[in-house]
Coordinates of C-alpha atoms and ligand atoms in Angstrom, one line a residue:
Chain I
M1 CA 0.0 0.0 0.0
S2 CA 1.4 3.3 -1.0
G3 CA 1.5 6.4 1.3
P4 CA -1.2 9.0 1.6
V5 CA -2.2 11.1 -1.4
L6 CA -2.4 14.2 0.7
E7 CA -0.4 14.8 3.9
V8 CA -0.8 18.0 5.9
R9 CA 1.4 18.6 9.0
E10 CA 1.3 21.4 11.5
L11 CA -0.2 23.7 8.9
T12 CA -0.4 27.3 10.0
V13 CA -1.5 30.3 8.0
R14 CA -1.3 33.9 9.3
Y15 CA -3.0 36.7 7.4
G16 CA -1.0 39.6 8.9
G17 CA -2.2 39.6 12.5
T18 CA -5.2 37.2 11.9
L19 CA -4.7 33.5 12.3
G20 CA -6.2 31.6 9.4
C21 CA -5.4 28.1 10.7
D22 CA -3.2 26.8 13.4
A23 CA -1.2 23.6 13.5
V24 CA -3.6 21.5 11.4
S25 CA -2.5 17.9 10.6
F26 CA -4.2 15.1 8.7
D27 CA -3.7 12.4 6.0
V28 CA -6.0 11.4 3.1
H29 CA -5.4 8.1 1.3
E30 CA -6.6 7.1 -2.1
G31 CA -10.3 6.3 -2.1
E32 CA -10.8 8.2 1.2
V33 CA -13.0 11.2 1.8
L34 CA -12.1 13.7 4.6
G35 CA -14.7 16.1 5.8
I36 CA -13.9 19.4 7.5
V37 CA -16.7 21.0 9.4
G38 CA -16.8 24.2 11.5
E39 CA -18.6 27.5 11.6
S40 CA -17.8 30.4 9.3
G41 CA -14.3 31.8 9.9
S42 CA -13.0 28.6 11.6
G43 CA -10.3 28.2 8.9
K44 CA -11.8 25.5 6.6
S45 CA -11.1 27.4 3.4
T46 CA -7.7 28.4 4.5
V47 CA -6.7 24.7 5.0
L48 CA -8.2 23.8 1.6
G49 CA -6.5 26.8 -0.1
C50 CA -3.1 25.4 1.0
C51 CA -4.0 21.9 -0.2
G52 CA -5.1 23.5 -3.6
L53 CA -1.8 25.4 -3.8
D54 CA -3.7 28.8 -3.8
L55 CA -2.0 29.7 -0.5
H56 CA 1.5 29.4 0.9
P57 CA 1.6 28.1 4.5
S58 CA 3.3 30.3 7.1
G59 CA 4.3 27.1 8.9
G60 CA 4.0 23.4 8.5
W61 CA 3.8 21.6 5.2
V62 CA 1.5 20.0 2.5
R63 CA 2.6 17.0 0.6
L64 CA 0.9 15.8 -2.6
S65 CA 1.5 12.2 -3.6
G66 CA 4.7 12.4 -1.5
M67 CA 6.0 15.6 -2.9
D68 CA 6.5 18.6 -0.7
T69 CA 4.6 21.5 -2.3
A70 CA 6.5 24.3 -0.6
G71 CA 9.4 24.5 -3.1
V72 CA 7.1 24.1 -6.1
V73 CA 6.7 27.5 -7.8
G74 CA 5.9 29.1 -11.1
A75 CA 5.2 26.9 -14.1
Q76 CA 5.7 23.7 -12.0
R77 CA 3.2 24.8 -9.4
R78 CA 0.7 25.5 -12.2
R79 CA 1.3 22.1 -13.7
L80 CA 0.9 20.3 -10.4
R81 CA -2.3 22.2 -9.8
N82 CA -3.7 21.4 -13.3
E83 CA -2.7 17.8 -13.3
G84 CA -2.8 16.7 -9.7
I85 CA -5.7 18.6 -8.1
G86 CA -9.3 19.2 -8.9
I87 CA -11.2 22.0 -7.2
V88 CA -14.9 22.8 -6.8
R89 CA -15.8 26.1 -5.2
Q90 CA -19.0 27.4 -3.8
A91 CA -18.9 30.4 -6.1
A92 CA -18.7 28.9 -9.6
H93 CA -17.5 32.2 -11.1
E94 CA -14.3 32.0 -9.1
E95 CA -13.4 28.7 -10.9
L96 CA -15.2 29.0 -14.3
R97 CA -15.1 31.5 -17.1
L98 CA -18.8 32.3 -17.6
E99 CA -18.5 33.7 -21.1
I100 CA -16.7 30.5 -22.3
S101 CA -18.6 27.3 -23.2
A102 CA -19.0 24.4 -20.7
G103 CA -16.8 22.3 -22.9
G104 CA -14.1 25.1 -23.0
N105 CA -14.2 25.3 -19.2
I106 CA -13.8 21.5 -19.0
V107 CA -10.9 21.3 -21.4
E108 CA -8.9 24.3 -20.2
R109 CA -6.8 22.3 -17.7
L110 CA -6.0 19.8 -20.4
L111 CA -4.9 22.6 -22.7
A112 CA -2.8 24.0 -19.9
T113 CA -0.9 20.8 -19.6
G114 CA -0.1 20.5 -23.3
Y115 CA -2.9 18.5 -24.9
R116 CA -2.9 19.6 -28.5
G117 CA -5.3 17.2 -30.4
F118 CA -8.7 18.9 -30.8
Q119 CA -10.7 15.7 -31.3
A120 CA -9.0 13.9 -28.4
I121 CA -9.8 16.6 -25.9
R122 CA -13.3 17.1 -27.3
D123 CA -14.0 13.4 -26.8
R124 CA -12.7 13.5 -23.3
A125 CA -14.8 16.6 -22.5
E126 CA -17.9 14.9 -23.9
R127 CA -17.2 11.9 -21.7
V128 CA -17.0 13.8 -18.4
Y129 CA -19.8 16.2 -19.5
T130 CA -22.1 13.1 -19.8
E131 CA -20.7 11.6 -16.6
V132 CA -21.8 14.6 -14.5
E133 CA -25.3 14.4 -16.1
L134 CA -25.4 17.7 -17.8
P135 CA -28.0 18.1 -20.5
A136 CA -27.1 16.8 -24.0
G137 CA -26.5 19.4 -26.7
R138 CA -25.5 22.2 -24.3
M139 CA -21.8 21.6 -24.1
D140 CA -21.0 24.5 -26.5
A141 CA -23.2 26.9 -24.7
A142 CA -21.7 29.6 -22.5
V143 CA -21.7 28.7 -18.8
A144 CA -23.4 32.1 -18.2
T145 CA -26.6 30.5 -19.5
F146 CA -26.4 27.6 -17.0
S147 CA -28.3 27.4 -13.7
G148 CA -26.5 27.3 -10.3
G149 CA -26.7 23.5 -10.1
M150 CA -25.5 23.0 -13.7
R151 CA -22.5 25.3 -13.0
Q152 CA -21.5 23.1 -10.1
R153 CA -21.7 20.1 -12.4
V154 CA -19.5 21.9 -14.9
Q155 CA -17.0 22.6 -12.1
I156 CA -17.0 18.9 -11.1
A157 CA -16.4 17.9 -14.8
R158 CA -13.6 20.4 -15.0
A159 CA -12.1 19.1 -11.8
L160 CA -12.2 15.5 -12.8
V161 CA -11.2 15.7 -16.5
S162 CA -7.5 15.5 -15.7
E163 CA -8.0 12.5 -13.4
P164 CA -6.4 14.3 -10.4
A165 CA -5.0 12.5 -7.4
V166 CA -7.1 14.6 -5.1
L167 CA -10.5 16.5 -5.4
L168 CA -11.1 19.5 -3.1
L169 CA -14.6 20.7 -2.6
D170 CA -15.3 24.0 -0.7
E171 CA -19.0 24.2 0.2
P172 CA -19.9 22.6 -3.1
T173 CA -23.7 22.8 -2.6
T174 CA -24.1 25.7 -0.3
G175 CA -26.7 28.1 -1.6
L176 CA -28.4 25.6 -3.9
D177 CA -32.1 24.5 -3.6
V178 CA -32.4 21.5 -1.3
S179 CA -33.5 19.1 -4.1
V180 CA -30.7 20.3 -6.4
Q181 CA -28.2 19.9 -3.5
A182 CA -29.3 16.3 -2.9
R183 CA -28.8 15.3 -6.5
I184 CA -25.4 16.9 -6.7
L185 CA -24.2 15.2 -3.5
D186 CA -25.5 11.9 -5.0
L187 CA -23.4 12.6 -8.1
I188 CA -20.3 13.5 -6.1
R189 CA -20.6 10.4 -4.0
G190 CA -21.1 8.2 -7.1
L191 CA -18.2 9.7 -9.0
Q192 CA -15.9 9.4 -5.9
R193 CA -16.8 5.7 -5.4
R194 CA -16.3 5.0 -9.1
T195 CA -13.0 6.8 -9.5
G196 CA -11.6 6.2 -6.0
V197 CA -10.2 9.8 -6.0
A198 CA -9.0 11.1 -2.6
M199 CA -11.3 13.9 -1.6
V200 CA -11.5 16.7 1.0
V201 CA -14.9 18.3 1.4
V202 CA -15.4 21.4 3.4
S203 CA -18.8 22.3 4.7
H204 CA -20.6 24.1 7.6
D205 CA -23.5 21.7 6.9
L206 CA -23.5 18.4 8.8
A207 CA -25.9 16.8 6.2
V208 CA -23.2 17.2 3.5
I209 CA -20.5 15.8 5.7
R210 CA -22.7 12.9 6.8
M211 CA -23.4 12.0 3.2
L212 CA -19.8 12.2 1.9
A213 CA -17.1 12.0 4.5
D214 CA -15.4 8.9 5.9
Q215 CA -13.2 10.8 8.3
L216 CA -14.0 14.1 9.9
L217 CA -12.1 17.1 11.3
V218 CA -14.0 19.6 13.5
M219 CA -12.4 23.1 13.4
R220 CA -12.9 26.1 15.6
D221 CA -10.9 29.3 15.6
G222 CA -8.4 27.8 13.2
R223 CA -7.7 24.7 15.3
V224 CA -8.8 21.1 15.0
V225 CA -10.8 20.4 18.1
E226 CA -11.8 16.8 17.3
S227 CA -11.2 14.3 14.6
G228 CA -12.1 10.7 13.8
V229 CA -14.3 8.4 11.8
T230 CA -17.4 10.5 10.8
D231 CA -20.0 8.1 12.2
R232 CA -18.2 8.0 15.5
V233 CA -17.7 11.8 15.8
L234 CA -21.3 12.5 14.9
S235 CA -22.8 9.7 17.1
D236 CA -20.5 10.1 20.0
P237 CA -19.0 13.6 20.0
R238 CA -16.4 14.1 22.7
H239 CA -15.4 17.8 22.5
P240 CA -18.0 20.1 23.9
Y241 CA -18.0 22.2 20.7
T242 CA -18.7 19.1 18.6
Q243 CA -21.5 18.2 21.0
L244 CA -22.9 21.6 20.5
L245 CA -22.6 21.3 16.7
V246 CA -24.3 17.9 16.6
S247 CA -27.1 18.8 18.9
S248 CA -27.8 21.6 16.4
R249 CA -28.0 24.1 19.3
L250 CA -25.3 26.0 17.4
E251 CA -26.2 28.1 14.4
V252 CA -23.4 27.4 12.0
Chain F
M1 CA 6.1 24.9 -23.9
S2 CA 9.8 25.6 -23.2
A3 CA 11.6 28.6 -21.8
P4 CA 12.0 31.5 -24.2
T5 CA 14.7 31.2 -26.7
E6 CA 17.6 33.5 -26.6
L7 CA 20.0 34.3 -29.5
T8 CA 18.8 32.1 -32.3
G9 CA 22.2 31.5 -34.0
P10 CA 24.3 33.3 -36.6
T11 CA 21.4 35.0 -38.3
A12 CA 20.1 36.7 -35.2
L13 CA 23.7 37.9 -34.7
T14 CA 23.9 39.1 -38.2
A15 CA 20.6 41.0 -37.7
L16 CA 22.0 42.5 -34.5
T17 CA 25.3 43.5 -36.2
A18 CA 23.4 45.0 -39.0
L19 CA 21.2 47.0 -36.6
L20 CA 24.3 48.2 -34.7
R21 CA 26.0 49.3 -38.0
R22 CA 23.0 51.4 -38.9
D23 CA 24.9 54.7 -38.3
Q24 CA 22.8 57.7 -38.7
P25 CA 23.8 61.3 -39.5
T26 CA 22.7 63.6 -36.7
H27 CA 21.5 66.6 -38.7
L28 CA 19.9 67.5 -42.0
S29 CA 20.2 71.1 -43.0
G30 CA 20.2 72.3 -39.4
Y31 CA 17.3 70.0 -38.3
L32 CA 17.5 66.7 -36.5
W33 CA 18.2 63.9 -38.9
A34 CA 15.2 61.5 -38.9
Y35 CA 13.2 63.8 -36.6
L36 CA 14.1 62.2 -33.3
D37 CA 16.9 63.4 -31.0
G38 CA 19.9 61.1 -30.3
S39 CA 18.9 59.9 -26.9
S40 CA 15.4 58.9 -28.1
K41 CA 16.9 56.9 -30.9
R42 CA 19.4 55.3 -28.6
E43 CA 16.6 54.3 -26.3
I44 CA 14.6 52.8 -29.1
R45 CA 17.6 51.0 -30.6
R46 CA 18.5 49.5 -27.2
A47 CA 15.0 48.1 -26.9
L48 CA 15.2 46.8 -30.5
L49 CA 18.5 45.1 -29.8
K50 CA 17.0 43.4 -26.8
A51 CA 13.9 42.4 -28.9
V52 CA 16.1 40.8 -31.5
C53 CA 18.1 38.9 -28.9
V54 CA 15.0 37.5 -27.3
P55 CA 12.7 36.8 -30.3
G56 CA 9.0 37.5 -29.7
H57 CA 9.6 39.1 -26.3
I58 CA 7.6 42.2 -25.8
T59 CA 10.1 44.8 -24.8
P60 CA 9.1 48.2 -23.3
F61 CA 10.6 51.4 -24.5
A62 CA 10.0 55.1 -23.7
S63 CA 7.5 55.9 -26.5
R64 CA 7.7 59.6 -27.6
E65 CA 5.0 62.0 -28.7
M66 CA 5.0 61.9 -32.4
P67 CA 3.4 64.1 -35.1
V68 CA 0.9 61.2 -35.7
A69 CA -1.6 60.1 -33.1
R70 CA -0.8 57.1 -31.0
G71 CA -2.6 54.2 -32.5
W72 CA -1.9 55.6 -36.0
G73 CA 1.5 54.1 -36.4
S74 CA 3.5 56.1 -34.0
G75 CA 5.3 52.9 -32.8
G76 CA 6.2 51.8 -36.3
L77 CA 7.3 55.3 -37.1
Q78 CA 9.6 55.5 -34.1
V79 CA 11.2 52.2 -35.0
T80 CA 11.7 53.3 -38.6
L81 CA 13.2 56.7 -37.5
A82 CA 15.6 55.0 -35.1
T83 CA 16.9 52.5 -37.6
I84 CA 16.8 54.2 -40.9
V85 CA 20.1 55.1 -42.6
A86 CA 20.9 57.5 -45.4
E87 CA 21.4 54.6 -48.0
D88 CA 17.9 53.1 -47.3
V89 CA 15.3 53.0 -49.9
L90 CA 11.9 53.4 -48.2
K91 CA 8.5 52.0 -48.9
V92 CA 5.5 52.7 -46.7
I93 CA 2.2 50.9 -47.1
D94 CA -1.1 50.9 -45.3
Q95 CA -3.4 47.9 -46.1
G96 CA -1.0 47.1 -48.9
D97 CA -1.5 50.6 -50.4
D98 CA 1.3 53.1 -50.9
D99 CA -1.1 55.9 -51.7
S100 CA -3.4 55.8 -48.6
L101 CA -3.4 59.0 -46.6
N102 CA -1.7 57.4 -43.6
A103 CA 1.1 55.9 -45.7
R104 CA 1.7 59.1 -47.6
T105 CA 1.9 61.1 -44.3
M106 CA 4.4 58.7 -42.8
R107 CA 6.5 58.5 -46.0
E108 CA 6.7 62.3 -46.3
L109 CA 7.7 62.7 -42.7
I110 CA 10.4 60.1 -42.9
A111 CA 11.7 61.2 -46.3
D112 CA 11.6 64.9 -45.5
S113 CA 13.6 64.5 -42.3
T114 CA 16.2 62.1 -43.8
G115 CA 16.4 62.7 -47.5
V116 CA 16.3 59.0 -48.3
D117 CA 14.9 57.7 -51.6
T118 CA 11.4 56.3 -51.6
T119 CA 9.8 53.7 -53.7
T120 CA 6.7 51.7 -54.2
D121 CA 8.6 48.7 -55.5
A122 CA 9.1 46.2 -52.6
R123 CA 11.9 44.5 -54.6
V124 CA 14.2 47.5 -54.3
A125 CA 13.1 48.8 -50.9
T126 CA 15.5 48.1 -48.0
L127 CA 13.1 49.4 -45.3
V128 CA 9.4 48.8 -45.5
Q129 CA 7.1 50.3 -42.9
T130 CA 3.7 48.6 -43.0
R131 CA 0.4 48.3 -41.5
H132 CA -1.8 45.2 -42.3
R133 CA 0.3 43.6 -45.0
I134 CA 3.6 42.1 -46.1
P135 CA 4.4 43.1 -49.7
E136 CA 3.7 40.1 -51.9
D137 CA 6.9 40.5 -53.9
E138 CA 9.7 38.3 -52.6
L139 CA 11.8 40.0 -50.0
D140 CA 15.4 39.2 -49.3
A141 CA 17.9 39.6 -46.5
N142 CA 18.5 43.3 -47.5
T143 CA 15.0 44.2 -46.4
V144 CA 13.9 45.2 -42.9
L145 CA 10.2 45.1 -42.3
V146 CA 8.7 47.5 -39.7
F147 CA 5.2 46.8 -38.5
Q148 CA 2.9 49.3 -37.0
V149 CA 1.2 47.5 -34.1
P150 CA -2.1 48.5 -32.5
I151 CA -2.2 45.7 -29.8
S152 CA 1.1 43.9 -29.1
D153 CA 0.1 41.3 -26.6
P154 CA -1.8 38.2 -27.7
L155 CA -2.8 37.6 -24.1
R156 CA -4.5 41.1 -23.8
E157 CA -7.9 39.7 -24.9
F158 CA -7.9 37.3 -22.0
E159 CA -5.8 39.0 -19.4
Q160 CA -6.0 42.7 -18.9
R161 CA -3.6 43.0 -15.9
P162 CA -0.1 43.6 -17.5
T163 CA 1.8 42.0 -14.6
A164 CA -0.2 38.9 -14.8
A165 CA 0.2 38.8 -18.6
R166 CA 4.0 39.2 -18.2
Q167 CA 4.1 36.3 -15.8
M168 CA 2.2 34.2 -18.2
H169 CA 4.7 35.0 -21.0
A170 CA 7.6 34.2 -18.7
E171 CA 6.1 30.8 -17.8
G172 CA 5.0 30.0 -21.4
D173 CA 1.4 29.8 -20.0
Y174 CA -0.6 30.2 -23.2
A175 CA -3.5 28.0 -22.2
V176 CA -6.0 30.9 -22.7
I177 CA -4.9 31.3 -26.3
W178 CA -5.5 27.6 -26.9
L179 CA -8.8 27.9 -25.0
G180 CA -9.9 30.6 -27.5
L181 CA -8.9 28.4 -30.3
Y182 CA -10.9 25.5 -28.8
E183 CA -13.9 27.7 -28.6
D184 CA -13.6 28.7 -32.2
H185 CA -13.3 25.1 -33.4
A186 CA -16.1 23.9 -31.2
R187 CA -18.5 26.6 -32.2
F188 CA -17.5 27.6 -35.7
E189 CA -15.3 24.7 -36.8
T190 CA -12.6 27.1 -37.7
S191 CA -10.5 29.8 -36.1
R192 CA -12.0 33.3 -35.9
F193 CA -8.7 35.1 -36.1
S194 CA -8.8 37.0 -39.4
H195 CA -5.7 38.9 -38.6
S196 CA -3.1 39.0 -35.7
Y197 CA -3.0 35.2 -35.7
P198 CA -1.0 34.1 -32.6
C199 CA 2.2 32.4 -33.5
E200 CA 4.9 30.7 -31.5
I201 CA 8.4 32.0 -32.1
E202 CA 11.1 29.4 -32.2
G203 CA 9.3 27.3 -29.6
G204 CA 9.3 30.1 -27.0
Y205 CA 7.2 33.2 -26.8
T206 CA 3.9 33.5 -28.5
I207 CA 3.3 36.7 -30.4
S208 CA 0.5 38.4 -32.2
T209 CA 1.2 38.7 -35.9
T210 CA -0.5 42.0 -35.8
P211 CA -2.3 43.1 -37.7
I212 CA -1.5 41.1 -40.9
P213 CA -4.0 38.7 -42.4
R214 CA -3.5 34.9 -42.0
Y215 CA -2.5 34.9 -45.7
D216 CA 0.8 36.7 -44.8
V217 CA 1.6 34.6 -41.7
P218 CA 3.5 31.8 -43.6
R219 CA 5.8 34.5 -45.0
L220 CA 7.2 35.1 -41.6
H221 CA 8.3 31.5 -41.1
Q222 CA 12.1 31.2 -41.8
A223 CA 11.9 34.6 -43.5
P224 CA 15.2 35.9 -44.9
F225 CA 14.3 39.4 -43.6
L226 CA 14.3 41.0 -40.2
S227 CA 10.8 42.0 -38.8
L228 CA 10.5 44.7 -36.2
F229 CA 7.2 45.4 -34.5
G230 CA 6.5 48.8 -32.9
A231 CA 3.5 49.7 -30.7
G232 CA 3.5 53.4 -29.8
R233 CA 0.5 53.6 -27.6
E234 CA 1.7 50.5 -25.6
A235 CA 5.3 51.7 -25.7
A236 CA 6.6 48.2 -26.7
V237 CA 8.6 46.6 -29.5
Y238 CA 9.2 43.0 -30.5
A239 CA 11.1 41.3 -33.3
I240 CA 11.5 38.2 -35.4
P241 CA 15.1 37.8 -36.6
P242 CA 15.7 36.3 -40.0
H243 CA 15.5 32.5 -40.4
T244 CA 13.3 32.1 -37.3
D245 CA 10.6 29.5 -36.8
V246 CA 7.2 31.2 -36.8
T247 CA 4.5 28.6 -36.0
P248 CA 0.8 29.5 -36.0
I249 CA -1.0 28.1 -32.9
T250 CA -3.0 25.2 -34.3
F251 CA -4.3 21.9 -33.0
T252 CA -2.4 18.9 -34.3
D253 CA -5.5 17.6 -36.1
R254 CA -6.7 20.9 -37.5
D255 CA -5.0 22.8 -40.4
F256 CA -3.9 26.4 -40.3
E257 CA -5.8 27.9 -43.2
V258 CA -5.1 31.1 -45.0
E259 CA -7.7 33.2 -46.8
R260 CA -8.5 32.0 -50.3
F261 CA -10.4 34.0 -52.9
G262 CA -12.3 32.2 -55.6
A263 CA -11.9 35.0 -58.1
P264 CA -8.9 36.5 -59.8
C265 CA -8.0 40.2 -59.2
A266 CA -10.5 42.3 -61.1
K267 CA -7.6 44.7 -62.1
C268 CA -4.5 42.6 -63.0
G269 CA -6.2 39.2 -63.3
V270 CA -3.7 37.4 -61.1
T271 CA -5.0 34.4 -59.0
G272 CA -3.9 33.5 -55.5
S273 CA -3.1 37.0 -54.3
Y274 CA -4.7 38.6 -51.3
L275 CA -7.8 40.5 -52.4
T276 CA -9.8 43.3 -50.9
E277 CA -13.1 44.7 -52.0
E278 CA -13.0 48.0 -53.9
I279 CA -14.8 49.8 -56.6
V280 CA -13.4 48.8 -60.1
R281 CA -14.9 50.5 -63.1
G282 CA -17.9 51.6 -61.0
R283 CA -18.7 48.2 -59.5
P284 CA -17.7 46.6 -56.2
A285 CA -15.1 43.9 -57.0
L286 CA -12.2 42.0 -55.5
A287 CA -8.8 43.4 -56.4
C288 CA -5.2 43.0 -55.1
S289 CA -4.5 44.7 -51.8
D290 CA -0.9 45.0 -52.8
T291 CA -1.5 47.9 -55.1
A292 CA 2.0 48.5 -56.3
R293 CA 2.5 44.9 -57.4
C294 CA -1.0 44.9 -59.0
R295 CA -0.2 48.1 -61.0
R296 CA 3.1 46.7 -62.2
R297 CA 1.3 43.5 -63.4
Q298 CA -1.3 45.5 -65.2
H299 CA 1.5 47.5 -66.9
E300 CA 3.5 44.3 -67.8
E301 CA 0.4 42.9 -69.4
V302 CA 0.1 45.9 -71.7
V303 CA 3.7 45.6 -72.6
I304 CA 3.4 42.0 -73.5
Ligands
LIG1 N1 -7.5 36.8 2.6 C1 -7.7 37.0 4.0 N2 -7.2 38.1 4.6 C2 -7.3 38.2 5.9 N3 -7.9 37.4 6.7 C3 -8.5 36.3 6.2 C4 -8.4 36.0 4.8 N4 -9.0 34.9 4.5 C5 -9.5 34.4 5.7 N5 -9.2 35.2 6.7 C6 -9.5 35.0 8.1 O1 -9.0 33.8 8.5 C7 -9.9 33.1 9.3 C8 -10.3 31.8 8.6 O2 -11.1 32.1 7.5 P1 -11.6 31.0 6.4 O3 -10.5 30.0 6.2 O4 -12.1 31.6 5.3 O5 -12.7 30.2 7.3 P2 -13.9 29.4 6.8 O6 -13.7 28.9 5.4 O7 -14.0 28.3 7.8 O8 -15.1 30.3 6.8 C9 -11.0 34.1 9.5 O9 -10.8 34.8 10.7 C10 -11.0 35.0 8.3 O10 -11.5 36.3 8.6
LIG2 MG1 -14.9 29.1 3.7

């Protein structure tokens, strides 16, 4: 058995005087899904940002498939991000170009890593486009004409097209209608099981975590207050803050 | 994509040496020779030397106020004035036409301040300043082509922040250009670039072949002549030394296609030249955009 796909140790990020996250550590293996839950401002996105190579840690380190990401800069960093990591964000416009077609958004990362055959990338885009159950015949339409739920599906297709080692999801269904949300969570779970991609999903919503995550980190004020197998943490929370979260007495 | 190429061999050196040897007189009957003062010329020449050394690299320079509006060829004009020598024979075209108002204004300004000979015959010209076209006559190593450039950066359409665009050039990150090309082929089954087609220079930087039509792009590949590009408004120059690979950005399974015109020129009857619409004998028709060559052909036909 090979080592973890994603290793995070003593990860600390400071934004000037503000602490983004403090000494966060975890491993994610192939086929595993790690959930991170916590209220707004607890540092979830900061941790995910370091895993996605958007942020540079102030302390600690992140290893991707055994490689330390700290020294990876410039073109190599871009390449690693395009080939090794898939990202789905809450705000689709932060990840997608709305004026570009769904297909274009999906193939962009392939183009960035040197794919130069039109038909080959087109076929690959069609395959993932169908896999995420987007409507047939709309692949060449601009993403701006897509609904919120469809945009999340385009993000998922874009994230998976390069067959990354790790998929990072930051509040992937927050803000969507409950029924749309349920279908997208179903899709994500199905795709994750089929591909076995290692996954980190961040959410303030325990329903999302319950549905997707095998392992769970509970964060508060930038720190991990409790961690363990999701079922155990949610059925038998030990930290008072987790108990508060689970009993829904806390507005997160 | 690899790191930008530097000096591309003996021909780039030859071009450099030739540029360096372009000694200019300082005055013409009491006025500054070639309009610009010495320090302005040195500044432009320094930028040009750098541009030739790093083919396709967009090189900034201190663009001067010129007696033509920025965006009307002030960049090309500054490059010409900084490089021209007394022995040059000058041709200036706009859209392939020596007689357009813009071309005439430029030619008069350059000729009046230098006293160089002018011509419409590309075969005898040693310095050709142009907007939109490369003369269709064969050009040799004795010619320097100066392009008037409106928008220098092929990334501009996709990335408006100059520092971000510079970073992308430095890293050879041209994914957005490929993305544009993907969109064109997916939606229109062809590329929508009618001019300024993006080209990779010697496997390094990608430039905009601005603003010449696709028809002219293959002429730049392994060309015997030196091409200098000047953008006045953007205060930037770039260059293609002689015998440099100029490769249009194209998918491996899609061909780079140049404009084709079904009809022959309505004036000289030649087929296969680049045609534009104009009024011929009172009717709209397609005629050669390279007017000097077209006129010569009409004349030759009469002689034969
Ligand atoms: N770009 C930033 N600049 C300054 N402070 C930030 C920035 N991003 C996040 N923070 C701060 O870091 C802490 C963690 O934020 P974040 O990681 O976004 O939490 P979450 O995703 O759990 O809501 C918060 O106190 C937040 O205000
Ligand atoms: Mg967040």
